């Protein structure tokens, strides 16, 4: 029997839907308003511009309750091959304090052959405990490849070789955001354009704010759990799964 001692939960301090949506809007506004994105990352700039224009009134009135945004970062190099990084986020909420769905993805396509195909896809989720679920999930987890969105399915890029129907294993992972996801692409697939962005002071300030909102509470929770737990509690079995 596990100890009944109160310990820190993995999602203590996690932002409310309104706070996270505001964070993502700030990222989209950066994509739209930064000259280097307009010139170097055309799709990301254009999709951000269209999203912000479509929901302008709701954003202005702070009444936007969901974010569904997908785009792509073109002209990345996969070793020596041309490729594209496809990214997406979906945020929906049950109420002002509870998420209905919160997911991010990154998919990498190899464009070197006449028929492009996805070679990687990772899916990042935030999922709370559900007593009706047959098996528990890590609260913050990574899946490979995760379910394909309609945009990815309709992209004429092959993906049948990736078993999207298989959800397991779900691997514990730190919280994600749109800015952190794009920054990951820029760090993993460096070129002159991505280097210019990640060294830009405004971009670094944006990433720092995302880290403060999402990563600082997460790692503080990790430290607090380790400091407070009783000898019979496990990081892997208890903390990650929110039991």
mmCIF file of C-alpha atoms in Angstrom:
data_model
loop_
_atom_site.group_PDB
_atom_site.id
_atom_site.type_symbol
_atom_site.label_atom_id
_atom_site.label_comp_id
_atom_site.label_asym_id
_atom_site.label_seq_id
_atom_site.Cartn_x
_atom_site.Cartn_y
_atom_site.Cartn_z
ATOM 1 C CA UNK A 1 0.000 0.000 0.000
ATOM 2 C CA UNK A 2 1.282 3.417 -0.957
ATOM 3 C CA UNK A 3 1.724 6.053 1.694
ATOM 4 C CA UNK A 4 -1.077 8.573 2.079
ATOM 5 C CA UNK A 5 1.416 11.409 2.528
ATOM 6 C CA UNK A 6 0.539 14.434 0.393
ATOM 7 C CA UNK A 7 3.135 14.946 -2.316
ATOM 8 C CA UNK A 8 3.579 17.344 -5.185
ATOM 9 C CA UNK A 9 1.627 16.536 -8.360
ATOM 10 C CA UNK A 10 3.309 16.645 -11.743
ATOM 11 C CA UNK A 11 0.863 19.252 -13.099
ATOM 12 C CA UNK A 12 0.836 21.638 -10.130
ATOM 13 C CA UNK A 13 0.950 25.177 -11.502
ATOM 14 C CA UNK A 14 0.093 24.114 -15.051
ATOM 15 C CA UNK A 15 -1.528 27.044 -16.904
ATOM 16 C CA UNK A 16 -5.278 27.329 -17.369
ATOM 17 C CA UNK A 17 -6.674 27.031 -20.910
ATOM 18 C CA UNK A 18 -6.965 30.828 -21.138
ATOM 19 C CA UNK A 19 -3.341 31.290 -20.064
ATOM 20 C CA UNK A 20 -2.031 28.717 -22.529
ATOM 21 C CA UNK A 21 -4.158 30.060 -25.387
ATOM 22 C CA UNK A 22 -2.795 33.551 -24.669
ATOM 23 C CA UNK A 23 0.728 32.132 -24.779
ATOM 24 C CA UNK A 24 0.091 30.512 -28.171
ATOM 25 C CA UNK A 25 -1.462 33.692 -29.559
ATOM 26 C CA UNK A 26 1.709 35.577 -28.595
ATOM 27 C CA UNK A 27 3.746 33.010 -30.529
ATOM 28 C CA UNK A 28 1.527 33.308 -33.605
ATOM 29 C CA UNK A 29 1.804 37.087 -33.430
ATOM 30 C CA UNK A 30 5.581 36.747 -33.388
ATOM 31 C CA UNK A 31 5.418 34.588 -36.535
ATOM 32 C CA UNK A 32 3.183 37.149 -38.223
ATOM 33 C CA UNK A 33 5.031 40.306 -37.192
ATOM 34 C CA UNK A 34 8.675 39.273 -37.597
ATOM 35 C CA UNK A 35 10.229 40.143 -40.935
ATOM 36 C CA UNK A 36 12.521 37.118 -40.981
ATOM 37 C CA UNK A 37 9.519 34.767 -40.780
ATOM 38 C CA UNK A 38 7.824 36.471 -43.710
ATOM 39 C CA UNK A 39 10.942 36.009 -45.834
ATOM 40 C CA UNK A 40 12.312 32.672 -44.605
ATOM 41 C CA UNK A 41 9.308 30.695 -43.316
ATOM 42 C CA UNK A 42 6.539 31.573 -45.743
ATOM 43 C CA UNK A 43 4.015 28.910 -44.718
ATOM 44 C CA UNK A 44 4.429 29.563 -40.996
ATOM 45 C CA UNK A 45 4.028 33.301 -41.541
ATOM 46 C CA UNK A 46 1.019 32.908 -43.850
ATOM 47 C CA UNK A 47 -0.823 30.378 -41.664
ATOM 48 C CA UNK A 48 -0.270 32.538 -38.570
ATOM 49 C CA UNK A 49 -1.537 35.615 -40.388
ATOM 50 C CA UNK A 50 -4.673 33.783 -41.546
ATOM 51 C CA UNK A 51 -5.387 32.326 -38.092
ATOM 52 C CA UNK A 52 -5.040 35.674 -36.342
ATOM 53 C CA UNK A 53 -7.199 37.398 -38.952
ATOM 54 C CA UNK A 54 -9.921 34.754 -38.671
ATOM 55 C CA UNK A 55 -10.151 34.981 -34.889
ATOM 56 C CA UNK A 56 -9.249 38.650 -34.531
ATOM 57 C CA UNK A 57 -12.384 39.699 -32.653
ATOM 58 C CA UNK A 58 -12.272 36.760 -30.232
ATOM 59 C CA UNK A 59 -8.590 37.371 -29.549
ATOM 60 C CA UNK A 60 -9.223 41.081 -28.973
ATOM 61 C CA UNK A 61 -12.075 40.298 -26.570
ATOM 62 C CA UNK A 62 -10.104 37.462 -24.909
ATOM 63 C CA UNK A 63 -12.961 35.081 -25.664
ATOM 64 C CA UNK A 64 -11.091 32.571 -27.845
ATOM 65 C CA UNK A 65 -11.746 29.145 -26.325
ATOM 66 C CA UNK A 66 -9.872 26.868 -28.733
ATOM 67 C CA UNK A 67 -6.761 26.826 -30.891
ATOM 68 C CA UNK A 68 -6.411 24.551 -33.899
ATOM 69 C CA UNK A 69 -3.303 25.525 -35.805
ATOM 70 C CA UNK A 70 -1.203 23.597 -38.297
ATOM 71 C CA UNK A 71 1.606 24.716 -40.554
ATOM 72 C CA UNK A 72 4.992 23.670 -41.852
ATOM 73 C CA UNK A 73 8.634 24.687 -41.942
ATOM 74 C CA UNK A 74 10.006 24.107 -45.417
ATOM 75 C CA UNK A 75 13.509 23.589 -46.752
ATOM 76 C CA UNK A 76 14.976 21.745 -43.799
ATOM 77 C CA UNK A 77 17.806 19.307 -44.454
ATOM 78 C CA UNK A 78 17.511 15.694 -43.285
ATOM 79 C CA UNK A 79 21.181 14.803 -43.398
ATOM 80 C CA UNK A 80 21.716 15.750 -47.051
ATOM 81 C CA UNK A 81 18.099 15.315 -48.190
ATOM 82 C CA UNK A 82 15.446 18.033 -48.581
ATOM 83 C CA UNK A 83 12.559 17.809 -46.145
ATOM 84 C CA UNK A 84 9.723 19.576 -44.375
ATOM 85 C CA UNK A 85 8.779 19.799 -40.701
ATOM 86 C CA UNK A 86 4.998 19.748 -40.246
ATOM 87 C CA UNK A 87 3.742 21.082 -36.914
ATOM 88 C CA UNK A 88 0.360 21.333 -35.221
ATOM 89 C CA UNK A 89 -1.429 22.174 -32.005
ATOM 90 C CA UNK A 90 -4.978 21.603 -30.784
ATOM 91 C CA UNK A 91 -6.321 23.145 -27.584
ATOM 92 C CA UNK A 92 -9.948 22.690 -26.578
ATOM 93 C CA UNK A 93 -11.464 23.087 -23.131
ATOM 94 C CA UNK A 94 -14.327 21.676 -21.109
ATOM 95 C CA UNK A 95 -14.486 24.748 -18.900
ATOM 96 C CA UNK A 96 -12.276 27.619 -17.743
ATOM 97 C CA UNK A 97 -10.057 25.293 -15.700
ATOM 98 C CA UNK A 98 -10.166 21.997 -17.581
ATOM 99 C CA UNK A 99 -8.829 20.928 -20.973
ATOM 100 C CA UNK A 100 -10.869 18.714 -23.233
ATOM 101 C CA UNK A 101 -7.902 18.064 -25.539
ATOM 102 C CA UNK A 102 -4.358 19.381 -25.600
ATOM 103 C CA UNK A 103 -1.965 17.965 -28.194
ATOM 104 C CA UNK A 104 1.030 18.991 -30.274
ATOM 105 C CA UNK A 105 2.738 17.169 -33.110
ATOM 106 C CA UNK A 106 5.772 17.315 -35.327
ATOM 107 C CA UNK A 107 6.018 15.239 -38.513
ATOM 108 C CA UNK A 108 9.083 15.108 -40.754
ATOM 109 C CA UNK A 109 8.698 14.351 -44.451
ATOM 110 C CA UNK A 110 11.434 13.279 -46.850
ATOM 111 C CA UNK A 111 10.961 15.198 -50.089
ATOM 112 C CA UNK A 112 13.944 13.798 -52.001
ATOM 113 C CA UNK A 113 11.992 11.171 -53.966
ATOM 114 C CA UNK A 114 9.316 11.924 -56.579
ATOM 115 C CA UNK A 115 6.730 10.803 -54.000
ATOM 116 C CA UNK A 116 7.312 12.346 -50.575
ATOM 117 C CA UNK A 117 6.711 10.299 -47.437
ATOM 118 C CA UNK A 118 6.696 10.854 -43.676
ATOM 119 C CA UNK A 119 9.715 9.356 -41.962
ATOM 120 C CA UNK A 120 8.963 10.549 -38.409
ATOM 121 C CA UNK A 121 5.982 11.810 -36.437
ATOM 122 C CA UNK A 122 5.796 12.577 -32.738
ATOM 123 C CA UNK A 123 2.678 13.455 -30.772
ATOM 124 C CA UNK A 124 2.812 15.319 -27.429
ATOM 125 C CA UNK A 125 -0.194 15.153 -25.085
ATOM 126 C CA UNK A 126 -1.386 16.518 -21.771
ATOM 127 C CA UNK A 127 -3.943 14.053 -20.389
ATOM 128 C CA UNK A 128 -5.510 13.991 -16.939
ATOM 129 C CA UNK A 129 -6.545 10.872 -15.046
ATOM 130 C CA UNK A 130 -9.746 9.262 -16.310
ATOM 131 C CA UNK A 131 -11.198 6.490 -14.087
ATOM 132 C CA UNK A 132 -13.033 5.052 -17.108
ATOM 133 C CA UNK A 133 -9.782 4.495 -18.991
ATOM 134 C CA UNK A 134 -8.562 0.888 -19.101
ATOM 135 C CA UNK A 135 -4.965 1.836 -18.461
ATOM 136 C CA UNK A 136 -3.369 4.983 -17.002
ATOM 137 C CA UNK A 137 -1.437 7.457 -19.140
ATOM 138 C CA UNK A 138 1.518 9.592 -18.125
ATOM 139 C CA UNK A 139 0.058 13.070 -17.573
ATOM 140 C CA UNK A 140 2.607 14.574 -19.992
ATOM 141 C CA UNK A 141 3.613 12.074 -22.650
ATOM 142 C CA UNK A 142 5.080 11.491 -26.077
ATOM 143 C CA UNK A 143 3.683 9.023 -28.629
ATOM 144 C CA UNK A 144 5.097 7.694 -31.881
ATOM 145 C CA UNK A 145 3.614 8.327 -34.330
ATOM 146 C CA UNK A 146 0.256 9.390 -32.877
ATOM 147 C CA UNK A 147 -2.931 9.994 -34.827
ATOM 148 C CA UNK A 148 -2.632 11.871 -38.140
ATOM 149 C CA UNK A 149 -4.627 15.057 -38.540
ATOM 150 C CA UNK A 150 -6.872 15.639 -41.536
ATOM 151 C CA UNK A 151 -4.318 18.098 -42.916
ATOM 152 C CA UNK A 152 -1.560 15.483 -42.810
ATOM 153 C CA UNK A 153 -3.787 12.782 -44.314
ATOM 154 C CA UNK A 154 -4.775 15.078 -47.188
ATOM 155 C CA UNK A 155 -1.237 16.250 -47.916
ATOM 156 C CA UNK A 156 -0.518 13.584 -50.563
ATOM 157 C CA UNK A 157 2.477 12.490 -48.513
ATOM 158 C CA UNK A 158 2.643 8.748 -47.833
ATOM 159 C CA UNK A 159 2.211 7.640 -44.244
ATOM 160 C CA UNK A 160 0.679 4.153 -44.392
ATOM 161 C CA UNK A 161 3.922 2.618 -43.112
ATOM 162 C CA UNK A 162 3.505 4.433 -39.772
ATOM 163 C CA UNK A 163 1.126 2.582 -37.440
ATOM 164 C CA UNK A 164 -0.926 5.518 -36.166
ATOM 165 C CA UNK A 165 -3.493 3.128 -34.626
ATOM 166 C CA UNK A 166 -0.990 2.056 -31.949
ATOM 167 C CA UNK A 167 -1.024 4.391 -28.931
ATOM 168 C CA UNK A 168 1.417 2.495 -26.709
ATOM 169 C CA UNK A 169 3.953 3.051 -25.404
ATOM 170 C CA UNK A 170 3.256 6.525 -24.099
ATOM 171 C CA UNK A 171 6.583 7.920 -22.945
ATOM 172 C CA UNK A 172 6.800 10.495 -20.135
ATOM 173 C CA UNK A 173 7.863 13.877 -21.492
ATOM 174 C CA UNK A 174 8.043 17.492 -20.367
ATOM 175 C CA UNK A 175 5.234 19.972 -21.241
ATOM 176 C CA UNK A 176 5.166 21.323 -24.782
ATOM 177 C CA UNK A 177 4.042 24.546 -26.470
ATOM 178 C CA UNK A 178 4.028 25.862 -30.024
ATOM 179 C CA UNK A 179 7.108 28.031 -29.474
ATOM 180 C CA UNK A 180 9.008 25.205 -27.771
ATOM 181 C CA UNK A 181 8.071 22.862 -30.619
ATOM 182 C CA UNK A 182 9.260 25.262 -33.326
ATOM 183 C CA UNK A 183 12.413 26.011 -31.360
ATOM 184 C CA UNK A 184 13.079 22.257 -31.242
ATOM 185 C CA UNK A 185 12.848 22.110 -35.053
ATOM 186 C CA UNK A 186 15.216 25.061 -35.374
ATOM 187 C CA UNK A 187 17.757 23.444 -33.040
ATOM 188 C CA UNK A 188 17.540 19.993 -34.625
ATOM 189 C CA UNK A 189 17.591 21.126 -38.274
ATOM 190 C CA UNK A 190 19.925 24.128 -38.226
ATOM 191 C CA UNK A 191 20.602 26.378 -41.179
ATOM 192 C CA UNK A 192 21.336 30.058 -41.608
ATOM 193 C CA UNK A 193 17.664 31.048 -41.325
ATOM 194 C CA UNK A 194 16.960 29.031 -38.187
ATOM 195 C CA UNK A 195 20.196 30.234 -36.598
ATOM 196 C CA UNK A 196 19.179 33.852 -37.147
ATOM 197 C CA UNK A 197 15.871 33.224 -35.363
ATOM 198 C CA UNK A 198 17.145 31.322 -32.330
ATOM 199 C CA UNK A 199 19.787 33.991 -31.732
ATOM 200 C CA UNK A 200 17.266 36.828 -32.037
ATOM 201 C CA UNK A 201 16.674 38.512 -28.669
ATOM 202 C CA UNK A 202 12.887 38.704 -29.196
ATOM 203 C CA UNK A 203 12.690 34.996 -29.975
ATOM 204 C CA UNK A 204 14.832 34.103 -26.964
ATOM 205 C CA UNK A 205 12.585 36.258 -24.783
ATOM 206 C CA UNK A 206 9.531 34.435 -26.156
ATOM 207 C CA UNK A 207 11.100 31.037 -25.414
ATOM 208 C CA UNK A 208 12.078 32.202 -21.930
ATOM 209 C CA UNK A 209 8.450 33.158 -21.226
ATOM 210 C CA UNK A 210 7.287 29.725 -22.450
ATOM 211 C CA UNK A 211 9.853 28.044 -20.233
ATOM 212 C CA UNK A 212 8.708 30.100 -17.246
ATOM 213 C CA UNK A 213 5.064 29.245 -17.894
ATOM 214 C CA UNK A 214 5.506 25.522 -18.579
ATOM 215 C CA UNK A 215 8.930 24.125 -17.768
ATOM 216 C CA UNK A 216 9.824 25.885 -14.536
ATOM 217 C CA UNK A 217 6.717 24.601 -12.666
ATOM 218 C CA UNK A 218 7.234 21.130 -14.127
ATOM 219 C CA UNK A 219 10.831 20.794 -12.962
ATOM 220 C CA UNK A 220 10.018 22.356 -9.599
ATOM 221 C CA UNK A 221 7.339 19.679 -9.215
ATOM 222 C CA UNK A 222 9.902 17.003 -10.074
ATOM 223 C CA UNK A 223 12.233 18.337 -7.396
ATOM 224 C CA UNK A 224 9.445 18.666 -4.814
ATOM 225 C CA UNK A 225 8.168 15.138 -5.415
ATOM 226 C CA UNK A 226 11.637 13.661 -4.988
ATOM 227 C CA UNK A 227 12.111 15.690 -1.815
ATOM 228 C CA UNK A 228 8.717 14.849 -0.265
ATOM 229 C CA UNK A 229 7.854 11.317 -1.336
ATOM 230 C CA UNK A 230 7.773 8.423 1.042
ATOM 231 C CA UNK A 231 10.062 5.415 0.416
ATOM 232 C CA UNK A 232 7.286 3.376 -1.232
ATOM 233 C CA UNK A 233 6.474 5.971 -3.929
ATOM 234 C CA UNK A 234 8.029 5.830 -7.388
ATOM 235 C CA UNK A 235 8.722 8.607 -9.859
ATOM 236 C CA UNK A 236 7.965 6.294 -12.792
ATOM 237 C CA UNK A 237 4.818 4.582 -11.463
ATOM 238 C CA UNK A 238 3.290 7.345 -9.347
ATOM 239 C CA UNK A 239 4.536 10.827 -10.235
ATOM 240 C CA UNK A 240 4.488 10.521 -14.042
ATOM 241 C CA UNK A 241 1.006 9.005 -14.008
ATOM 242 C CA UNK A 242 -0.440 11.371 -11.433
ATOM 243 C CA UNK A 243 -1.627 8.559 -9.158
#
